[in-house]
Tab-separated table of C-alpha atoms and ligand atoms in Angstrom:
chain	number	residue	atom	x	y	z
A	1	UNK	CA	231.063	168.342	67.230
A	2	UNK	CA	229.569	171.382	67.350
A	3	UNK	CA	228.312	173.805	70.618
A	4	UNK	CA	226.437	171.687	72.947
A	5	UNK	CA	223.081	172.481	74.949
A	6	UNK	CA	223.128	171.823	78.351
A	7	UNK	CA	219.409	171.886	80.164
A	8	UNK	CA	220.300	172.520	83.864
A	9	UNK	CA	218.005	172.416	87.185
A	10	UNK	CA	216.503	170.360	89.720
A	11	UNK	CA	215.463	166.924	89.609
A	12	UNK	CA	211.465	167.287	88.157
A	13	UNK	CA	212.831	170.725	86.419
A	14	UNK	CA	211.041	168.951	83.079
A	15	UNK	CA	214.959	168.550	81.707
A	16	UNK	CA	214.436	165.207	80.271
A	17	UNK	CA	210.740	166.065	78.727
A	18	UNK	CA	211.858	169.260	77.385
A	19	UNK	CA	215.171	167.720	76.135
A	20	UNK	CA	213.491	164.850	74.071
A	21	UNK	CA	210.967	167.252	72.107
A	22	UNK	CA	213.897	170.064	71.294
A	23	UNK	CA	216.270	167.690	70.481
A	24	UNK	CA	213.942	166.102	67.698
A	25	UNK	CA	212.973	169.237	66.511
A	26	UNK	CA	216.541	170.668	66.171
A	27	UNK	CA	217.777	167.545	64.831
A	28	UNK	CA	220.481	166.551	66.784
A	29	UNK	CA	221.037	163.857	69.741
A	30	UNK	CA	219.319	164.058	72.969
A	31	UNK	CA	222.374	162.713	75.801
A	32	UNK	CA	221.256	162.243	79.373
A	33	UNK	CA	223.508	160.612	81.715
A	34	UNK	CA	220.604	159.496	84.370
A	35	UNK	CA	219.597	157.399	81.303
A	36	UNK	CA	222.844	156.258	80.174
A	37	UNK	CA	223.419	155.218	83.548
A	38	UNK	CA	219.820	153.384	84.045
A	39	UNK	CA	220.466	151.641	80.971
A	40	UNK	CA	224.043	150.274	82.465
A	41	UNK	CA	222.311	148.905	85.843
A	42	UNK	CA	219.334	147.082	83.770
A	43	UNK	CA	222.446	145.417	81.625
A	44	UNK	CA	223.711	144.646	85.168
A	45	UNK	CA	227.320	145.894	83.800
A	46	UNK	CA	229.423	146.179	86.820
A	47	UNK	CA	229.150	149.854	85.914
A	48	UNK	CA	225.408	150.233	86.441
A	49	UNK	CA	225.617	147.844	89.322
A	50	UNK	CA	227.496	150.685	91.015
A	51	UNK	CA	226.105	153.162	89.896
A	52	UNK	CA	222.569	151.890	90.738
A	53	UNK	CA	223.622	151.818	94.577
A	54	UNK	CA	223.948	155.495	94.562
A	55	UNK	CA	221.392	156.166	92.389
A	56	UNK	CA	218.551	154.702	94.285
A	57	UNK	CA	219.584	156.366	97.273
A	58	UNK	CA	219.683	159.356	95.446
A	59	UNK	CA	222.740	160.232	95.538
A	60	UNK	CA	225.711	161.777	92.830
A	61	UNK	CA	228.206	158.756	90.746
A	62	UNK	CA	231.607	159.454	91.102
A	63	UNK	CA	232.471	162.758	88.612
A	64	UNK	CA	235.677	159.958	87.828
A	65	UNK	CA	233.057	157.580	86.318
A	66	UNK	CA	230.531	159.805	84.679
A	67	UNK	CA	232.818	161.919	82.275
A	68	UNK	CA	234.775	159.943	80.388
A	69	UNK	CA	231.190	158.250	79.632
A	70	UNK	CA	230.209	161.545	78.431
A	71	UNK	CA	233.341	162.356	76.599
A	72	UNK	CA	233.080	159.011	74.423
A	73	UNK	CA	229.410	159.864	73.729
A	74	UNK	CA	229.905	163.300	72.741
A	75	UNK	CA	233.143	162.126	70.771
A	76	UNK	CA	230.516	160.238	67.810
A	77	UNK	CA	229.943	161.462	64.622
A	78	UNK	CA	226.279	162.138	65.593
A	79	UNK	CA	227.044	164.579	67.644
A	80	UNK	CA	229.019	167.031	64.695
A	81	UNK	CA	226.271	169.254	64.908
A	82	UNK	CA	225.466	169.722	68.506
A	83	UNK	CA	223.658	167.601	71.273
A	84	UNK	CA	221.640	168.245	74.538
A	85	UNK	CA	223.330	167.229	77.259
A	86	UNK	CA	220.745	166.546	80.479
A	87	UNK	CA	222.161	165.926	83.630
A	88	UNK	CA	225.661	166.917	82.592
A	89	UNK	CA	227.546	168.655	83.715
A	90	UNK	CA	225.869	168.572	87.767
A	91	UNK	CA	229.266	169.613	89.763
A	92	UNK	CA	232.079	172.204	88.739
A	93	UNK	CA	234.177	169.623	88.312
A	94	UNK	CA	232.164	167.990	85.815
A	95	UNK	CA	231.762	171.149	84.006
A	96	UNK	CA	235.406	171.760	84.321
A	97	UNK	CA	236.214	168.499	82.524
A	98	UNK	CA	233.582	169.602	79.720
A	99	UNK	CA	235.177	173.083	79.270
A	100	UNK	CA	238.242	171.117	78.954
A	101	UNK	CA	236.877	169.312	76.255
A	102	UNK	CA	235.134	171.528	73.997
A	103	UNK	CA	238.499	173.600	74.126
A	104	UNK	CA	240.590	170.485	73.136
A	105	UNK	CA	238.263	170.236	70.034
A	106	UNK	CA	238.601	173.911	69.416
A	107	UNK	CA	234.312	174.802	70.602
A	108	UNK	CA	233.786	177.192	72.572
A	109	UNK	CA	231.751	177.558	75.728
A	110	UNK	CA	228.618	175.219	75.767
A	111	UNK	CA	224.773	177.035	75.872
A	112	UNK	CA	223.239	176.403	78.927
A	113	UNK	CA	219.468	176.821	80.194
A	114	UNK	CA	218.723	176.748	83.469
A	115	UNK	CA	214.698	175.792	83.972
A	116	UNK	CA	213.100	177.355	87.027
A	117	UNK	CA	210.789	175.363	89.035
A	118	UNK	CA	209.234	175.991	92.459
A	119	UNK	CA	210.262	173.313	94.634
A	120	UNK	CA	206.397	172.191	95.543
A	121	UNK	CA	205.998	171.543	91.905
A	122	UNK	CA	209.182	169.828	91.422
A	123	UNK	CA	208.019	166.983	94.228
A	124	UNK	CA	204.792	166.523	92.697
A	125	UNK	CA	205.855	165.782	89.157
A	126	UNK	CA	208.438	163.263	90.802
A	127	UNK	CA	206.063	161.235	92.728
A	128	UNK	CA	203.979	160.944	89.753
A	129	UNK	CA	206.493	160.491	87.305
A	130	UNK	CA	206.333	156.982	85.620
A	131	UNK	CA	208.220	156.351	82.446
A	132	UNK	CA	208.512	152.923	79.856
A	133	UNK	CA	211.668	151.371	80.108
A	134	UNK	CA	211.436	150.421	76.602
A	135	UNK	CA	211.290	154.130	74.623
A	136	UNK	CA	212.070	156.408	77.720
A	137	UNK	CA	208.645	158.501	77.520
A	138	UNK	CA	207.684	160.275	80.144
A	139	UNK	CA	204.833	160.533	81.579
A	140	UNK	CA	202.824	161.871	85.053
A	141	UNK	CA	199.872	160.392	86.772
A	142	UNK	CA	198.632	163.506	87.613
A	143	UNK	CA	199.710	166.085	84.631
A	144	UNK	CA	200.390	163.794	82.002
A	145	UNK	CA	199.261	160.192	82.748
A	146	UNK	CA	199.347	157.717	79.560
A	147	UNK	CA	196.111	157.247	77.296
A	148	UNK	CA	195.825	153.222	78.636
A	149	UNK	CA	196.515	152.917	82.745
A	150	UNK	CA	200.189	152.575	82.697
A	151	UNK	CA	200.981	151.498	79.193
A	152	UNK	CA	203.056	153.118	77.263
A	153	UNK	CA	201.231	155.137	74.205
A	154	UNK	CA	203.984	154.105	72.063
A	155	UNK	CA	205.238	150.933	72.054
A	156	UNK	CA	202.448	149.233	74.736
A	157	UNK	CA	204.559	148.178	77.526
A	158	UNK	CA	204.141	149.074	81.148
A	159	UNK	CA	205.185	151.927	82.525
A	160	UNK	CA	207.062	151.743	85.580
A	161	UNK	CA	208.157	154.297	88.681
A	162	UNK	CA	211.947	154.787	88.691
A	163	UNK	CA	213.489	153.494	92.252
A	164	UNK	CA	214.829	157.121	93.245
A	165	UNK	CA	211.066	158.941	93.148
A	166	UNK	CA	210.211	158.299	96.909
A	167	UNK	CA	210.316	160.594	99.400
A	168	UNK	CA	213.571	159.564	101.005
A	169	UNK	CA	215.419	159.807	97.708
A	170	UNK	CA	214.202	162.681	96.234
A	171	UNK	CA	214.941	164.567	99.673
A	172	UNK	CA	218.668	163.441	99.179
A	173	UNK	CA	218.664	164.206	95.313
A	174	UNK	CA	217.680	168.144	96.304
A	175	UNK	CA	220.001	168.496	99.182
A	176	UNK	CA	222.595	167.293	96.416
A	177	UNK	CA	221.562	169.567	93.567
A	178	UNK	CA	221.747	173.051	96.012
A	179	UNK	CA	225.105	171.395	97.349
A	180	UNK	CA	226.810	170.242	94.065
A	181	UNK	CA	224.632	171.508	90.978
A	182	UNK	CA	223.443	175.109	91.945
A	183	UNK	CA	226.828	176.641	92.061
A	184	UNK	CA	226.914	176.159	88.531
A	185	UNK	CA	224.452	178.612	88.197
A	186	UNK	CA	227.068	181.088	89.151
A	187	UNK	CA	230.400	179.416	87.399
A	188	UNK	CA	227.868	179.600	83.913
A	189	UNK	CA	226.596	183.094	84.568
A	190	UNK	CA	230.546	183.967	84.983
A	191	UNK	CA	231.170	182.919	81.615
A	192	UNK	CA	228.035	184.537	80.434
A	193	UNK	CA	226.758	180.861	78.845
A	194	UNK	CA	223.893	180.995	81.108
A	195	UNK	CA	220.367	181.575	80.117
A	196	UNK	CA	217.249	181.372	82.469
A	197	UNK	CA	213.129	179.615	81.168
A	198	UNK	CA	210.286	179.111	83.200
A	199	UNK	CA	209.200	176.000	84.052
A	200	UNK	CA	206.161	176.456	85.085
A	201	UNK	CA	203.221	175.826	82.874
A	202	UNK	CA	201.910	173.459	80.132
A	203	UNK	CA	205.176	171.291	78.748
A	204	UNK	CA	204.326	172.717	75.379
A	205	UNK	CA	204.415	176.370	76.637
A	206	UNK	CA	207.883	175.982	77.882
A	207	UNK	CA	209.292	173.730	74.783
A	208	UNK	CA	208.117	177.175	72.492
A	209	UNK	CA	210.097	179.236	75.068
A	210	UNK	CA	213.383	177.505	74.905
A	211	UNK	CA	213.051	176.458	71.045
A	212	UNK	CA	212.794	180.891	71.006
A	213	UNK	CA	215.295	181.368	73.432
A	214	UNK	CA	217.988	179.357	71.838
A	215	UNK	CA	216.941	180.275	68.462
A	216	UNK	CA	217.303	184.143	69.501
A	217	UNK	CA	221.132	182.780	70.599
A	218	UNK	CA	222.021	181.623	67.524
A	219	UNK	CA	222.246	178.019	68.457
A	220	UNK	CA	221.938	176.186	65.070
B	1	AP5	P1	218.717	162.041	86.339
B	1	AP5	O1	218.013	160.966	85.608
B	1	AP5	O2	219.468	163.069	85.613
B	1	AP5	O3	217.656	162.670	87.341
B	1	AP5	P2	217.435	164.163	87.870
B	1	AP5	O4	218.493	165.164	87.580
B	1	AP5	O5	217.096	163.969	89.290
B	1	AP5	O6	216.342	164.692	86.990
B	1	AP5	P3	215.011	163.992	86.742
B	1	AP5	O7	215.158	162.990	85.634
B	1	AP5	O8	214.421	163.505	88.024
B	1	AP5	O9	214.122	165.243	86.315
B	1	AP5	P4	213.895	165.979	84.954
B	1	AP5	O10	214.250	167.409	85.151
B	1	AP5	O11	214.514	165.272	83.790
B	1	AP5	O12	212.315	165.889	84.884
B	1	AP5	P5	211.339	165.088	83.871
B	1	AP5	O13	211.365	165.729	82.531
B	1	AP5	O14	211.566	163.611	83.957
B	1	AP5	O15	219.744	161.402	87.382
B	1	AP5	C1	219.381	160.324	88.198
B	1	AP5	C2	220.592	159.889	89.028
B	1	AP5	O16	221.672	159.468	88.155
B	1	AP5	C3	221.227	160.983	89.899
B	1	AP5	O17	220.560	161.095	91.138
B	1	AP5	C4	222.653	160.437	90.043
B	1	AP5	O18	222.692	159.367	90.967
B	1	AP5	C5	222.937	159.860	88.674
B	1	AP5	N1	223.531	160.847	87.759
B	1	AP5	C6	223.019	161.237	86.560
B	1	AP5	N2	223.843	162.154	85.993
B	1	AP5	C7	224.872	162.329	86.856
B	1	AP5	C8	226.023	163.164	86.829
B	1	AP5	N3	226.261	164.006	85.815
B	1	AP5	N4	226.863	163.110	87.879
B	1	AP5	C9	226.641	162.281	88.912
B	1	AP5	N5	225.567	161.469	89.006
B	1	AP5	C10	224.696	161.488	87.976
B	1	AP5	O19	209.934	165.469	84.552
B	1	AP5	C11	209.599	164.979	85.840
B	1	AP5	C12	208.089	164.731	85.889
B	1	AP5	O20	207.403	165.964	85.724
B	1	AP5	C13	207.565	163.808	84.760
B	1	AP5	O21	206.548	163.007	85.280
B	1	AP5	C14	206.986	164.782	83.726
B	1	AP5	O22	205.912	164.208	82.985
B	1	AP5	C15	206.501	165.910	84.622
B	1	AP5	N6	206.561	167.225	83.964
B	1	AP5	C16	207.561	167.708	83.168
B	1	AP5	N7	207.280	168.953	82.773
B	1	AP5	C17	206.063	169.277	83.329
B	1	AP5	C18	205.241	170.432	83.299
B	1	AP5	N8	205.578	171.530	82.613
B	1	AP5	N9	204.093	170.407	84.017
B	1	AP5	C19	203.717	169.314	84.730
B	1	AP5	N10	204.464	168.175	84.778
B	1	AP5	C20	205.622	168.160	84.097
């Protein structure tokens, strides 16, 4: 395993769309644990059937639950060369369990960008977020919307709005990202790991600023 990539900030930062594109362009896996966790409640695993109780409402899985699935997925041989990790770590004591980790397999600190949205922008792209369940694109029905009314452009099935992006949910998602995800912000900046990107803008315009920005930090 080599350094990891963590994309950090709020829900609608553009974590996931950014991390799919720089992932396949650097090579290496793209991990996010909203997905991971998605996946689980669709298999009705008595994991994602807990899991999805929170998640609709909005609110954070258990740190206990979510790390040791991140561990095992970081521990594969895909991963030897790096990975993006999105939505990991999202409280210090998740990132405290990764520090442990990378330091029990002699890495050191991960990279992490933190992608700045306004928070009027971040609501918008949520409500009109829709996404296949099949391939995981994402797509927006007002910046972004899919070439056929809500079919996926590539594999043709339907794209769907995920059970957390109303109003009531997303309210509880923010209050817990400035309770339990900003402060690592500060624990990052500490370490000097911490990097800051615009969000704002065309999604293309930001993937060329963080493929320069981690390029310029030697990652890879
Ligand atoms: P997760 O899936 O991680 O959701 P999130 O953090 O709320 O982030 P989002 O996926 O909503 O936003 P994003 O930044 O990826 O934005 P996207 O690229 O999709 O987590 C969901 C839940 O799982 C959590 O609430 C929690 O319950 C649980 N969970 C997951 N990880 C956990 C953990 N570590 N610990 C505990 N619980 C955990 O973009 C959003 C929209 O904007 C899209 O429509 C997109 O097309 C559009 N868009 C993107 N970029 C632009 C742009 N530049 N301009 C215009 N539109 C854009």
């Amino acid at each position: 395993m080599a350094q990891i990539l963590i994309f950090l900030g709020p829900p609608g930062a553009g974590k996931g769309t950014q991390a799919r594109v720089v992932a396949r362009e650097l090579g290496i896996p793209h991990i996010s644990t909203g997905d991971i966790l998605r996946e689980a409640a669709r298999k009705k695993t008595s994991l994602g059937l807990a899991a999805k109780a929170k998640m609709d409402k909005g609110e954070l899985v258990p740190d206990e639950v979510i790390s040791p699935i991140v561990e095992e997925r970081l521990s594969r041989p895909d991963c030897k060369e790096g990975a993006i990790l999105d939505g990991f770590p999202r409280t210090i004591a998740q990132a405290k369990f990764l520090g442990a980790m990378l330091e029990r397999a002699g890495l050191g600190e991960p990279l992490v960008v933190n992608i700045e949205v306004t928070c009027d922008a971040v609501v918008k792209r949520l409500t009109g977020r829709r996404t296949c369940p099949v391939c995981g694109e994402i797509y927006n029905v007002y910046f972004n919307p899919p070439r056929r009314d809500a079919i996926c452009d590539r594999d043709g099935n339907r794209v769907i709005q995920r059970a957390d992006d109303n109003e009531d949910a997303i309210r509880i998602r923010l209050q817990a990202y400035e309770h339990d995800t900003l402060p690592l912000i500060d624990y990052y900046q500490r370490k000097n790991a911490l990097l800051q990107v615009d969000g704002n803008g065309e999604p293309e315009a930001i993937t060329e600023r963080l493929l320069s920005l981690v390029k310029t930090h030697d990652y890879l």
